[in-house]
PDB file of N, CA, C and O in Angstrom:
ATOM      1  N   UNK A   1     -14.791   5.476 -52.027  1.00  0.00           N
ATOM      2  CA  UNK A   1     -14.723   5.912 -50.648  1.00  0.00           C
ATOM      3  C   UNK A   1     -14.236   7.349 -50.580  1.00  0.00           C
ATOM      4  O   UNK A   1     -13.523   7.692 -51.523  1.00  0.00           O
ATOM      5  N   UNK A   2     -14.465   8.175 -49.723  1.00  0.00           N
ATOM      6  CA  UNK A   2     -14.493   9.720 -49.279  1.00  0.00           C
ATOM      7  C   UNK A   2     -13.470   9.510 -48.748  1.00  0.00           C
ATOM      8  O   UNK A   2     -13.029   8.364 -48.670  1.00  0.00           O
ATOM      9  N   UNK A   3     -12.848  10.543 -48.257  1.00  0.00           N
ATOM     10  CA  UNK A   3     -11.512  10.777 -47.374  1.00  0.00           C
ATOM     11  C   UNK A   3     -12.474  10.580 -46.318  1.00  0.00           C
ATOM     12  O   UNK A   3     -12.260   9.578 -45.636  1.00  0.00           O
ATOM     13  N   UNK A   4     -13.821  11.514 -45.899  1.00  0.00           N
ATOM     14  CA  UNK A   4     -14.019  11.306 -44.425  1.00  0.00           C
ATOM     15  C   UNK A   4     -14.194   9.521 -43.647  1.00  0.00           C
ATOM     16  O   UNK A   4     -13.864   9.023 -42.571  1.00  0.00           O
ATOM     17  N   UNK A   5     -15.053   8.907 -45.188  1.00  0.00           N
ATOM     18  CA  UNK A   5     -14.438   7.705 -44.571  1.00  0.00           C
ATOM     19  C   UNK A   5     -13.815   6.809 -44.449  1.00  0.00           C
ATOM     20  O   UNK A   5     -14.026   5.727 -43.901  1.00  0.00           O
ATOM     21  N   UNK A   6     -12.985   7.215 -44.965  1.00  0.00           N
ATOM     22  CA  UNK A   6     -11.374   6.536 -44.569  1.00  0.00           C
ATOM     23  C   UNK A   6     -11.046   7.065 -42.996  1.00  0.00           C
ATOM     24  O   UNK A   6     -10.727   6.298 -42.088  1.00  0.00           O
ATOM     25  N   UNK A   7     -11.172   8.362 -42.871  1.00  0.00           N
ATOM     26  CA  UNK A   7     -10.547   8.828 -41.339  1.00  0.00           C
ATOM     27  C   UNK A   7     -11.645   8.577 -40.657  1.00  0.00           C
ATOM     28  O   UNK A   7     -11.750   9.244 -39.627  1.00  0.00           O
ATOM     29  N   UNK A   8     -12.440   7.890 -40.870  1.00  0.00           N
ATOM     30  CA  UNK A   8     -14.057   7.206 -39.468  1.00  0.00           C
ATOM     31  C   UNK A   8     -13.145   6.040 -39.225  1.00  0.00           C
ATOM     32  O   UNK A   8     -12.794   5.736 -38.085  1.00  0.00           O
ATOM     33  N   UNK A   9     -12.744   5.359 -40.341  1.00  0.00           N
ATOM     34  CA  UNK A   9     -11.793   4.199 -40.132  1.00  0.00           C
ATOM     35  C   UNK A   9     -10.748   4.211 -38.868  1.00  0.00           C
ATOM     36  O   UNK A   9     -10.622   3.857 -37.695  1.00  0.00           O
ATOM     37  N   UNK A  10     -10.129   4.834 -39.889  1.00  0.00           N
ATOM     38  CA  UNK A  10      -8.689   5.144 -38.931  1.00  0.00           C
ATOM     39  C   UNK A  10      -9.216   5.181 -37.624  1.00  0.00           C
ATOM     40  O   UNK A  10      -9.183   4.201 -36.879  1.00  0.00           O
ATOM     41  N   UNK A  11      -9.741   6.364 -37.288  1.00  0.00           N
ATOM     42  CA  UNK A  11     -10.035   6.865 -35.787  1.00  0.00           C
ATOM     43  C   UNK A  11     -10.498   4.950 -35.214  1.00  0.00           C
ATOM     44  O   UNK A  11      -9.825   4.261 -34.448  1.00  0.00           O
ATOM     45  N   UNK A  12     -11.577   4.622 -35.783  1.00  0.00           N
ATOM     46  CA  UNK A  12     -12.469   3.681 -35.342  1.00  0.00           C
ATOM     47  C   UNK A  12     -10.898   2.070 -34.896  1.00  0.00           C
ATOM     48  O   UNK A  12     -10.609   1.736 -33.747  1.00  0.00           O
ATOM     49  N   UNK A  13     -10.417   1.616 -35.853  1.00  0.00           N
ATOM     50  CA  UNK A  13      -9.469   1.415 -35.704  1.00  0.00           C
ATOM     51  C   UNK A  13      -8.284   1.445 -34.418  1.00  0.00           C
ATOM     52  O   UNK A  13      -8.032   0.443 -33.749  1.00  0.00           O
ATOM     53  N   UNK A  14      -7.730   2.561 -34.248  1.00  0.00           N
ATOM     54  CA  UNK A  14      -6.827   3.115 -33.377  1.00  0.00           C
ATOM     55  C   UNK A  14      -7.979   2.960 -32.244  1.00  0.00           C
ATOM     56  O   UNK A  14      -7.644   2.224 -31.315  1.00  0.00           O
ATOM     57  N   UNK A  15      -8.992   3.400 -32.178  1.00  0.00           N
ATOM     58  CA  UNK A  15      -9.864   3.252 -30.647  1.00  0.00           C
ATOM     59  C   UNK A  15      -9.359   1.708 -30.496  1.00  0.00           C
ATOM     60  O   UNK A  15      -8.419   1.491 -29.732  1.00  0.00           O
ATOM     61  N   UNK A  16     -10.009   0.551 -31.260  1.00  0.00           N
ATOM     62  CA  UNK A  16     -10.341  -0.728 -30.780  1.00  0.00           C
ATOM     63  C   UNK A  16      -8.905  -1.378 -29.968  1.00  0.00           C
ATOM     64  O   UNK A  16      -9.092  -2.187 -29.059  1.00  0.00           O
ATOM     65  N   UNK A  17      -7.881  -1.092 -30.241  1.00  0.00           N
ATOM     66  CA  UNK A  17      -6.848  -2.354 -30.761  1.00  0.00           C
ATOM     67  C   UNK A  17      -6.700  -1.581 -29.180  1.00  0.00           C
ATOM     68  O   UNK A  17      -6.704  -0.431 -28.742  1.00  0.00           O
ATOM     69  N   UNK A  18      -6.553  -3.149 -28.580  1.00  0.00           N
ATOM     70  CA  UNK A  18      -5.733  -3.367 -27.278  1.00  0.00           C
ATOM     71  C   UNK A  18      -4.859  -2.829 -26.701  1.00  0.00           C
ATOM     72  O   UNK A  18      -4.211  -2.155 -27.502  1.00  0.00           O
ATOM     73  N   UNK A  19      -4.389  -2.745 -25.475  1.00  0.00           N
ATOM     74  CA  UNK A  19      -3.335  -2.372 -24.820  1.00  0.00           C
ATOM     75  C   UNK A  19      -2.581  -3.357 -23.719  1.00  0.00           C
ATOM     76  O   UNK A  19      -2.605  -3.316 -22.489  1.00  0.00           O
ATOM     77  N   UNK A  20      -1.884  -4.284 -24.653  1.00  0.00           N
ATOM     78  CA  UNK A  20      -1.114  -5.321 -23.887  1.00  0.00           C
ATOM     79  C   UNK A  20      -0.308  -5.112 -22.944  1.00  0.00           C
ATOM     80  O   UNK A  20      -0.170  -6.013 -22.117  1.00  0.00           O
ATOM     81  N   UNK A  21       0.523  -3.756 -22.783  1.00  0.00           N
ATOM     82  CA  UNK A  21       1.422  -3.314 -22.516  1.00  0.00           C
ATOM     83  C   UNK A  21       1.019  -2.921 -20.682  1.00  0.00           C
ATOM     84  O   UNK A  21       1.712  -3.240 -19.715  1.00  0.00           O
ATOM     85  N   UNK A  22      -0.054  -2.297 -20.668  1.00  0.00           N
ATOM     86  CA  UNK A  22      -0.549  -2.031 -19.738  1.00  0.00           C
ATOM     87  C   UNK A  22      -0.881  -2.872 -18.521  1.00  0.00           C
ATOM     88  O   UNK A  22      -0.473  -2.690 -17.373  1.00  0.00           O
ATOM     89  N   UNK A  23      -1.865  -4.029 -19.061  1.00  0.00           N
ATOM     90  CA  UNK A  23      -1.850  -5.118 -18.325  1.00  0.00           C
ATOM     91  C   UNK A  23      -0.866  -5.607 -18.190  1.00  0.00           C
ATOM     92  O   UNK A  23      -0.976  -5.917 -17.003  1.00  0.00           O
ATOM     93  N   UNK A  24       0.664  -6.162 -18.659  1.00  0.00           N
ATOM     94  CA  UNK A  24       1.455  -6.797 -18.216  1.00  0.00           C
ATOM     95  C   UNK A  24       2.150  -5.945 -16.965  1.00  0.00           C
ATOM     96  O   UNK A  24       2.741  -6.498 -16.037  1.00  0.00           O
ATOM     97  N   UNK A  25       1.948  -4.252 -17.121  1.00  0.00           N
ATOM     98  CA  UNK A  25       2.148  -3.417 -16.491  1.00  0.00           C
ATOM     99  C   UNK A  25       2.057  -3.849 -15.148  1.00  0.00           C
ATOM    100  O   UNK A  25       2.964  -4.196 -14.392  1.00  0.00           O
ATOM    101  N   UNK A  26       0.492  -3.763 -14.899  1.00  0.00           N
ATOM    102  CA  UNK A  26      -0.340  -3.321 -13.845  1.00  0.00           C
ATOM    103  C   UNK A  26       0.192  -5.002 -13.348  1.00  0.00           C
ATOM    104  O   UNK A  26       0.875  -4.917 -12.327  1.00  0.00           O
ATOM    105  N   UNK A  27       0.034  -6.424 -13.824  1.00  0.00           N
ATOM    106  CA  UNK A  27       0.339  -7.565 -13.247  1.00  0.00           C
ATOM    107  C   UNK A  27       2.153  -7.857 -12.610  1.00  0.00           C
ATOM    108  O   UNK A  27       2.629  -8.643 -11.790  1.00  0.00           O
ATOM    109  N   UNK A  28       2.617  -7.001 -13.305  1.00  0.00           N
ATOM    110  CA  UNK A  28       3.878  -6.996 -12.546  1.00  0.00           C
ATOM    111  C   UNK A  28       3.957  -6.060 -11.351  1.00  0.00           C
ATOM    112  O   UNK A  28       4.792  -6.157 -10.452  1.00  0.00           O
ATOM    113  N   UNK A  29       3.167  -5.304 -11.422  1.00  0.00           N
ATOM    114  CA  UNK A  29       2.997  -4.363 -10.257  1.00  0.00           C
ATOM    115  C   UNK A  29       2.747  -4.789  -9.176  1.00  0.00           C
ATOM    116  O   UNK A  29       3.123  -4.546  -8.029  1.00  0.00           O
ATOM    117  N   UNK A  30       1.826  -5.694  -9.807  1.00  0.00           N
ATOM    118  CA  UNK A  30       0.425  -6.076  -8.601  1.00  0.00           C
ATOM    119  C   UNK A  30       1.842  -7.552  -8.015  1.00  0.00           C
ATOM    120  O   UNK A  30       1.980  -7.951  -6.859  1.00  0.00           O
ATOM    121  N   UNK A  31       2.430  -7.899  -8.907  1.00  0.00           N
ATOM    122  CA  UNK A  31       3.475  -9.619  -8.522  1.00  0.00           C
ATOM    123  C   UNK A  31       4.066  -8.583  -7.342  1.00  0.00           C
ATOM    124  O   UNK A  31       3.482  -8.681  -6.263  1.00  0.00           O
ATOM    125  N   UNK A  32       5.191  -7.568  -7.419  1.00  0.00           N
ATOM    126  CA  UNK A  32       5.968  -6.881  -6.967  1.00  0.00           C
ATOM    127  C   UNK A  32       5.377  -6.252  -5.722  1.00  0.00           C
ATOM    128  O   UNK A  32       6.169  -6.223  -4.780  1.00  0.00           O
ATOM    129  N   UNK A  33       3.590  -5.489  -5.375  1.00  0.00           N
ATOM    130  CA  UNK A  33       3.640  -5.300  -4.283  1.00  0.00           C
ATOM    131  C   UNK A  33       3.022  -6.877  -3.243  1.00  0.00           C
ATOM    132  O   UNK A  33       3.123  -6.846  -2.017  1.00  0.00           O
ATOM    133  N   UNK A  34       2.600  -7.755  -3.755  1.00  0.00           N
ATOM    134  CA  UNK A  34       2.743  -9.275  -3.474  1.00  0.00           C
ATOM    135  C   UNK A  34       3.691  -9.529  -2.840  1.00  0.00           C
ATOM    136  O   UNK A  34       3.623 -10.040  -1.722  1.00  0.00           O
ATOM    137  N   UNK A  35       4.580  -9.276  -3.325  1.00  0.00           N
ATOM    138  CA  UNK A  35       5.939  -9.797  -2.549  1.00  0.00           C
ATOM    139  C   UNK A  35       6.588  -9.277  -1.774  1.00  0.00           C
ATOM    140  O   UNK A  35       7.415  -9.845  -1.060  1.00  0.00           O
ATOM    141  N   UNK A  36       6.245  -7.720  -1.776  1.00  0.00           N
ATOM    142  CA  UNK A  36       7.007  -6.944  -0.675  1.00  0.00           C
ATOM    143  C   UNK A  36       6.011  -7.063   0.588  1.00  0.00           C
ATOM    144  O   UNK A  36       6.522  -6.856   1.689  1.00  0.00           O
ATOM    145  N   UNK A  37       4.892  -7.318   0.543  1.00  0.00           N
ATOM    146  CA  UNK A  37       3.496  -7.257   1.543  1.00  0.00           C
ATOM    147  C   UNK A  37       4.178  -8.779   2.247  1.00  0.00           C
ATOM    148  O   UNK A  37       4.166  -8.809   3.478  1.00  0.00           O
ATOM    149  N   UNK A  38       4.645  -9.775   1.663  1.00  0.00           N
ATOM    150  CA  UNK A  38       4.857 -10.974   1.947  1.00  0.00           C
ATOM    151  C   UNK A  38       5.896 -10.646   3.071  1.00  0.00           C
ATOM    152  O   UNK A  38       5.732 -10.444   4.274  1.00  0.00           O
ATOM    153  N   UNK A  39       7.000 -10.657   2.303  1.00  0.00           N
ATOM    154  CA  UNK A  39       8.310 -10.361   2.665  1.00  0.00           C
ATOM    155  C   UNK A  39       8.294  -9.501   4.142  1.00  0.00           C
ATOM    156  O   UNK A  39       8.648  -9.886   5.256  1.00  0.00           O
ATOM    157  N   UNK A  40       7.814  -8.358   3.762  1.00  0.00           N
ATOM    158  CA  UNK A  40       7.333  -7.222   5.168  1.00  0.00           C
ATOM    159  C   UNK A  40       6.756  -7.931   6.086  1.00  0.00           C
ATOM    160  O   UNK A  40       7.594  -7.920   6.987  1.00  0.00           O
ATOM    161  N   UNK A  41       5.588  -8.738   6.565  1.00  0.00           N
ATOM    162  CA  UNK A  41       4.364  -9.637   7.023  1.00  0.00           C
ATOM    163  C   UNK A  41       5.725 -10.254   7.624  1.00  0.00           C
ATOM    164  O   UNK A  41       6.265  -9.837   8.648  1.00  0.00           O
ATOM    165  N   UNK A  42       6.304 -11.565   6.638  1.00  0.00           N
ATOM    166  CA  UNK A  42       7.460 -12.580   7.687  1.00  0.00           C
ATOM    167  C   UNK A  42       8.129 -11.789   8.375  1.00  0.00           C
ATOM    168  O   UNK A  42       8.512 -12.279   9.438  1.00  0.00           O
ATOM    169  N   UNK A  43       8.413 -10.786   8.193  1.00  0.00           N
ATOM    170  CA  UNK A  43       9.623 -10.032   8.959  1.00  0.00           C
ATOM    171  C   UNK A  43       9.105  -9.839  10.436  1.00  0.00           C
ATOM    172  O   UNK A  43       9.474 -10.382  11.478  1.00  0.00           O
ATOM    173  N   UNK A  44       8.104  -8.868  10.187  1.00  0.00           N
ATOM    174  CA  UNK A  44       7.175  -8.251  11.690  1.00  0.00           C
ATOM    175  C   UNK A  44       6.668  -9.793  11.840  1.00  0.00           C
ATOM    176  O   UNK A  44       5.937  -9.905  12.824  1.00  0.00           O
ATOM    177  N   UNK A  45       6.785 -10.531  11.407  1.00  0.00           N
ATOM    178  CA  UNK A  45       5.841 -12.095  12.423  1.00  0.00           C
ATOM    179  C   UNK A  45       6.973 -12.595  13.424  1.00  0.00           C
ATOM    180  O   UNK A  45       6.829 -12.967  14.588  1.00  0.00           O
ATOM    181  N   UNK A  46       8.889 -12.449  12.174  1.00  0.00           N
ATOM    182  CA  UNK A  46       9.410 -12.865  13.204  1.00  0.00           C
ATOM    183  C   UNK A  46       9.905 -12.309  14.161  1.00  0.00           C
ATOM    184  O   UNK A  46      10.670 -12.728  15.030  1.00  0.00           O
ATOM    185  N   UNK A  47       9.401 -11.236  13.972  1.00  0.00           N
ATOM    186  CA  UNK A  47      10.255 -10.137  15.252  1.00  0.00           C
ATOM    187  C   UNK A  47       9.196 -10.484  16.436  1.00  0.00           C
ATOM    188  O   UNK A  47       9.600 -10.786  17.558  1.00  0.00           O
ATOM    189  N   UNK A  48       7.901 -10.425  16.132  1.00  0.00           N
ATOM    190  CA  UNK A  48       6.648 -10.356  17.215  1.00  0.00           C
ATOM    191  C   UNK A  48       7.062 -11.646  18.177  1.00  0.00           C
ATOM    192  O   UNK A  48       7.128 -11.696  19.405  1.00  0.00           O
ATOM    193  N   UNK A  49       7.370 -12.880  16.978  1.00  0.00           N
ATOM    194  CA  UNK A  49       7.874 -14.201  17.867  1.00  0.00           C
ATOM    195  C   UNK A  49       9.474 -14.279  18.554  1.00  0.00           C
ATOM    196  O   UNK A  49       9.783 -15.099  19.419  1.00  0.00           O
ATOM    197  N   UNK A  50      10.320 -13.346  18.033  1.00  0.00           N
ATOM    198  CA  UNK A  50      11.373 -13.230  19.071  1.00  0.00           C
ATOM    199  C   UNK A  50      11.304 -12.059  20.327  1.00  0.00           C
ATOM    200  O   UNK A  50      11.965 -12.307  21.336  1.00  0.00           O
ATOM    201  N   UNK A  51      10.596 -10.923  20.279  1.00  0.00           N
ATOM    202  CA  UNK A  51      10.220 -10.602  21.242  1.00  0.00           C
ATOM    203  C   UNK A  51       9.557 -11.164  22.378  1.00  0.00           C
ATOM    204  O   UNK A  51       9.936 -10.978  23.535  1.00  0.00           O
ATOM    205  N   UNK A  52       8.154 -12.139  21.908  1.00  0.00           N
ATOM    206  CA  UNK A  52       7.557 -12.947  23.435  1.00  0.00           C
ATOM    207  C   UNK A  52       8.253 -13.773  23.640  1.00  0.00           C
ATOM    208  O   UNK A  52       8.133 -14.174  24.798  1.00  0.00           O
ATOM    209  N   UNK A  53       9.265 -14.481  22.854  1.00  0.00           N
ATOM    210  CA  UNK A  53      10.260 -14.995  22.951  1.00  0.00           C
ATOM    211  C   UNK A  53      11.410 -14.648  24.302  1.00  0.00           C
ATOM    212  O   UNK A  53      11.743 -15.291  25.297  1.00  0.00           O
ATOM    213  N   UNK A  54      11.763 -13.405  23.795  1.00  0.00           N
ATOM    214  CA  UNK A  54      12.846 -13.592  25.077  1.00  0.00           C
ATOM    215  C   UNK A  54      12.362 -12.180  25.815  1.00  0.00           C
ATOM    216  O   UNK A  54      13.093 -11.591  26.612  1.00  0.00           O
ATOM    217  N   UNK A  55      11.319 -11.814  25.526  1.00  0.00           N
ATOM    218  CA  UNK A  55      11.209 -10.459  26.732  1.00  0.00           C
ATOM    219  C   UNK A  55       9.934 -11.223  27.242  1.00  0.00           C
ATOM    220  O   UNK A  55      10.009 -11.286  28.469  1.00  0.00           O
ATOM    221  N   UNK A  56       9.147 -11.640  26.921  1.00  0.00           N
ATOM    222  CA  UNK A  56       7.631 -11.908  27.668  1.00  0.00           C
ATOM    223  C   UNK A  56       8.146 -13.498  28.232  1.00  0.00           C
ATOM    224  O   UNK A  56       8.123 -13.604  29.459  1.00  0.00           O
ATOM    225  N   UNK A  57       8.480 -14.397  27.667  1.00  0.00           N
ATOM    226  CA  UNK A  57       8.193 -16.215  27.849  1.00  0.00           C
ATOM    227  C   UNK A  57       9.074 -16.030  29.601  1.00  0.00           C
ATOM    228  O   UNK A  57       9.056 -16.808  30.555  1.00  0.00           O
ATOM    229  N   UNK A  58       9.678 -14.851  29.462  1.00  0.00           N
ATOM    230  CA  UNK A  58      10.759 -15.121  31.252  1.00  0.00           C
ATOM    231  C   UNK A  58       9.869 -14.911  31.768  1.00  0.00           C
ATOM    232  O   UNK A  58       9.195 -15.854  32.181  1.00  0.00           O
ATOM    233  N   UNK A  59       9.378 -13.313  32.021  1.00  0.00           N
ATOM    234  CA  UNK A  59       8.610 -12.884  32.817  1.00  0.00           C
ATOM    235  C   UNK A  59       7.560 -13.774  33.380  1.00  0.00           C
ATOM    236  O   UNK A  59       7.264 -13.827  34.574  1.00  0.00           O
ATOM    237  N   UNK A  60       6.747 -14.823  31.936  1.00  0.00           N
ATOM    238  CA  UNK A  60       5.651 -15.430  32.453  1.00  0.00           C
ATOM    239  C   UNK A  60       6.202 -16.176  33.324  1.00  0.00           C
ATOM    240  O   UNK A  60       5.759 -16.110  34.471  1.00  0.00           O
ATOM    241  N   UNK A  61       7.616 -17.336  32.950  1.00  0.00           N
ATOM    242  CA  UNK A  61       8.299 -18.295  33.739  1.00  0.00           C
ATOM    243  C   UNK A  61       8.134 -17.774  35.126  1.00  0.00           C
ATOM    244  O   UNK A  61       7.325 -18.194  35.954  1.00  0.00           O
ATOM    245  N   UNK A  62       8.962 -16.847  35.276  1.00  0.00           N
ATOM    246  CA  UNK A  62       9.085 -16.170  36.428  1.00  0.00           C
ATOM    247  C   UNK A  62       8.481 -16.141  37.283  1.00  0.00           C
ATOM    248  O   UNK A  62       8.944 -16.070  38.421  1.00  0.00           O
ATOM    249  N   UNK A  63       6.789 -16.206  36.903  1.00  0.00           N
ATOM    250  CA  UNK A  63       5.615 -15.416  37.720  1.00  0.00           C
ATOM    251  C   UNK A  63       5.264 -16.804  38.060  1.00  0.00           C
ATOM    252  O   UNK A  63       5.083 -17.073  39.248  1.00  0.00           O
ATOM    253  N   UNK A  64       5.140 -17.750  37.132  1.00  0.00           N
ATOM    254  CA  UNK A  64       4.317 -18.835  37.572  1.00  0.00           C
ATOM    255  C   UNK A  64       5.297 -19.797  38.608  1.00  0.00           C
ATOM    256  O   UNK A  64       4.792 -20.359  39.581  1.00  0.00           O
ATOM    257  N   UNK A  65       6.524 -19.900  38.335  1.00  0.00           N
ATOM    258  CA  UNK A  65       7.524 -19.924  39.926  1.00  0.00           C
ATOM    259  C   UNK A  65       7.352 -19.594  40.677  1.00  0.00           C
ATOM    260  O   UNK A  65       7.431 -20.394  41.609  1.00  0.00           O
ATOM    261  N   UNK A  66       7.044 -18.461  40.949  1.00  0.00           N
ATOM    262  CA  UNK A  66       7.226 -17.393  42.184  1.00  0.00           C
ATOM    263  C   UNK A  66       5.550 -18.571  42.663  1.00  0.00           C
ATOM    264  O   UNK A  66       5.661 -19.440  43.527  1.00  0.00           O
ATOM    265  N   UNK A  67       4.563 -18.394  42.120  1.00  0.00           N
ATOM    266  CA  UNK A  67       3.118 -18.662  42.464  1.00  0.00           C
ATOM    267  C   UNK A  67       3.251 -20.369  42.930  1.00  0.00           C
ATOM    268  O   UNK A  67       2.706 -20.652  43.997  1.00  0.00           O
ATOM    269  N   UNK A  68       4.079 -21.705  42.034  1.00  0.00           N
ATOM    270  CA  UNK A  68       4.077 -22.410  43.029  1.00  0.00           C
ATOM    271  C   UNK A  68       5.280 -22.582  43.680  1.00  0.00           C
ATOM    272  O   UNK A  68       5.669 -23.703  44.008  1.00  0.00           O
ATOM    273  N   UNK A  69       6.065 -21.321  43.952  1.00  0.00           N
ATOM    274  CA  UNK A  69       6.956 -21.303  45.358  1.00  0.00           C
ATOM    275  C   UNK A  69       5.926 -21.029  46.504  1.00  0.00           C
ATOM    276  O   UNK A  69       5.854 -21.770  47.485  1.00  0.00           O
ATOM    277  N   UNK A  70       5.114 -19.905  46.329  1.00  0.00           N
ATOM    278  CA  UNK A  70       4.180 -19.719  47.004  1.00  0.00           C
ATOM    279  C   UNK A  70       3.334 -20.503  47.802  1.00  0.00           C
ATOM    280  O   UNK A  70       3.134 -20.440  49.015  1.00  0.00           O
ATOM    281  N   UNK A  71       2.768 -21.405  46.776  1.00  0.00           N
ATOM    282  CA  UNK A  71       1.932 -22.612  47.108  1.00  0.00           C
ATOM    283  C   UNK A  71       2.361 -23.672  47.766  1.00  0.00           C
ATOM    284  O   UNK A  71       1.715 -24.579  48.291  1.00  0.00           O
ATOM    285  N   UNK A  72       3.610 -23.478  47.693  1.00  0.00           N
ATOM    286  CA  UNK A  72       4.708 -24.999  48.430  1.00  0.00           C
ATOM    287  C   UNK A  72       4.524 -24.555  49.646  1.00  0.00           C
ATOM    288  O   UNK A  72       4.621 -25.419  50.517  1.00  0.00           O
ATOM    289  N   UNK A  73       4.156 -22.883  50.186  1.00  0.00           N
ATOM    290  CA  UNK A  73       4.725 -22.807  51.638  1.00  0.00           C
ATOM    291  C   UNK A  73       3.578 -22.944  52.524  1.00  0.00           C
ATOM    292  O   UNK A  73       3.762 -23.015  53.739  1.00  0.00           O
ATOM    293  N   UNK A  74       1.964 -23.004  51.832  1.00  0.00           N
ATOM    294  CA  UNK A  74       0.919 -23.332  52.492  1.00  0.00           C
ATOM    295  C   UNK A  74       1.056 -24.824  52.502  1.00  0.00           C
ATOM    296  O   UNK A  74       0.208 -25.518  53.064  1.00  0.00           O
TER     297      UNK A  74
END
């Protein structure tokens, strides 16, 4: 064998071999923005449901009172 091909080797070699490191990378990445997308999502769901909660659910109360107070007086 030649030196050159020994270093076709090498090179050829070093190309093939995997990169495990990367993928476990990119899958912890991908777990981590998973969970903050989650986490973020419940938060704004429960705020959206304590807002109609106590600023909107009166108002509606309110209105639909007033409408059969209304109706009681015809």
């Amino acid at each position: 064998m030649s030196i050159a091909e020994d270093h076709d080797s090498v090179i050829t070699t070093v190309a093939i071999t995997p990169k495990p490191r990367r993928r476990r990378l990119l899958a912890m990445l991908l777990a981590i923005a998973t969970a903050q997308y989650t986490i973020v999502a419940f938060i704004v769901g429960v705020s959206v449901a304590c807002a109609l909660r106590y600023l909107v659910a009166p108002q509606i109360v309110t209105r639909f009172e007033a409408i059969a107070a209304a109706l009681k007086h015809y």
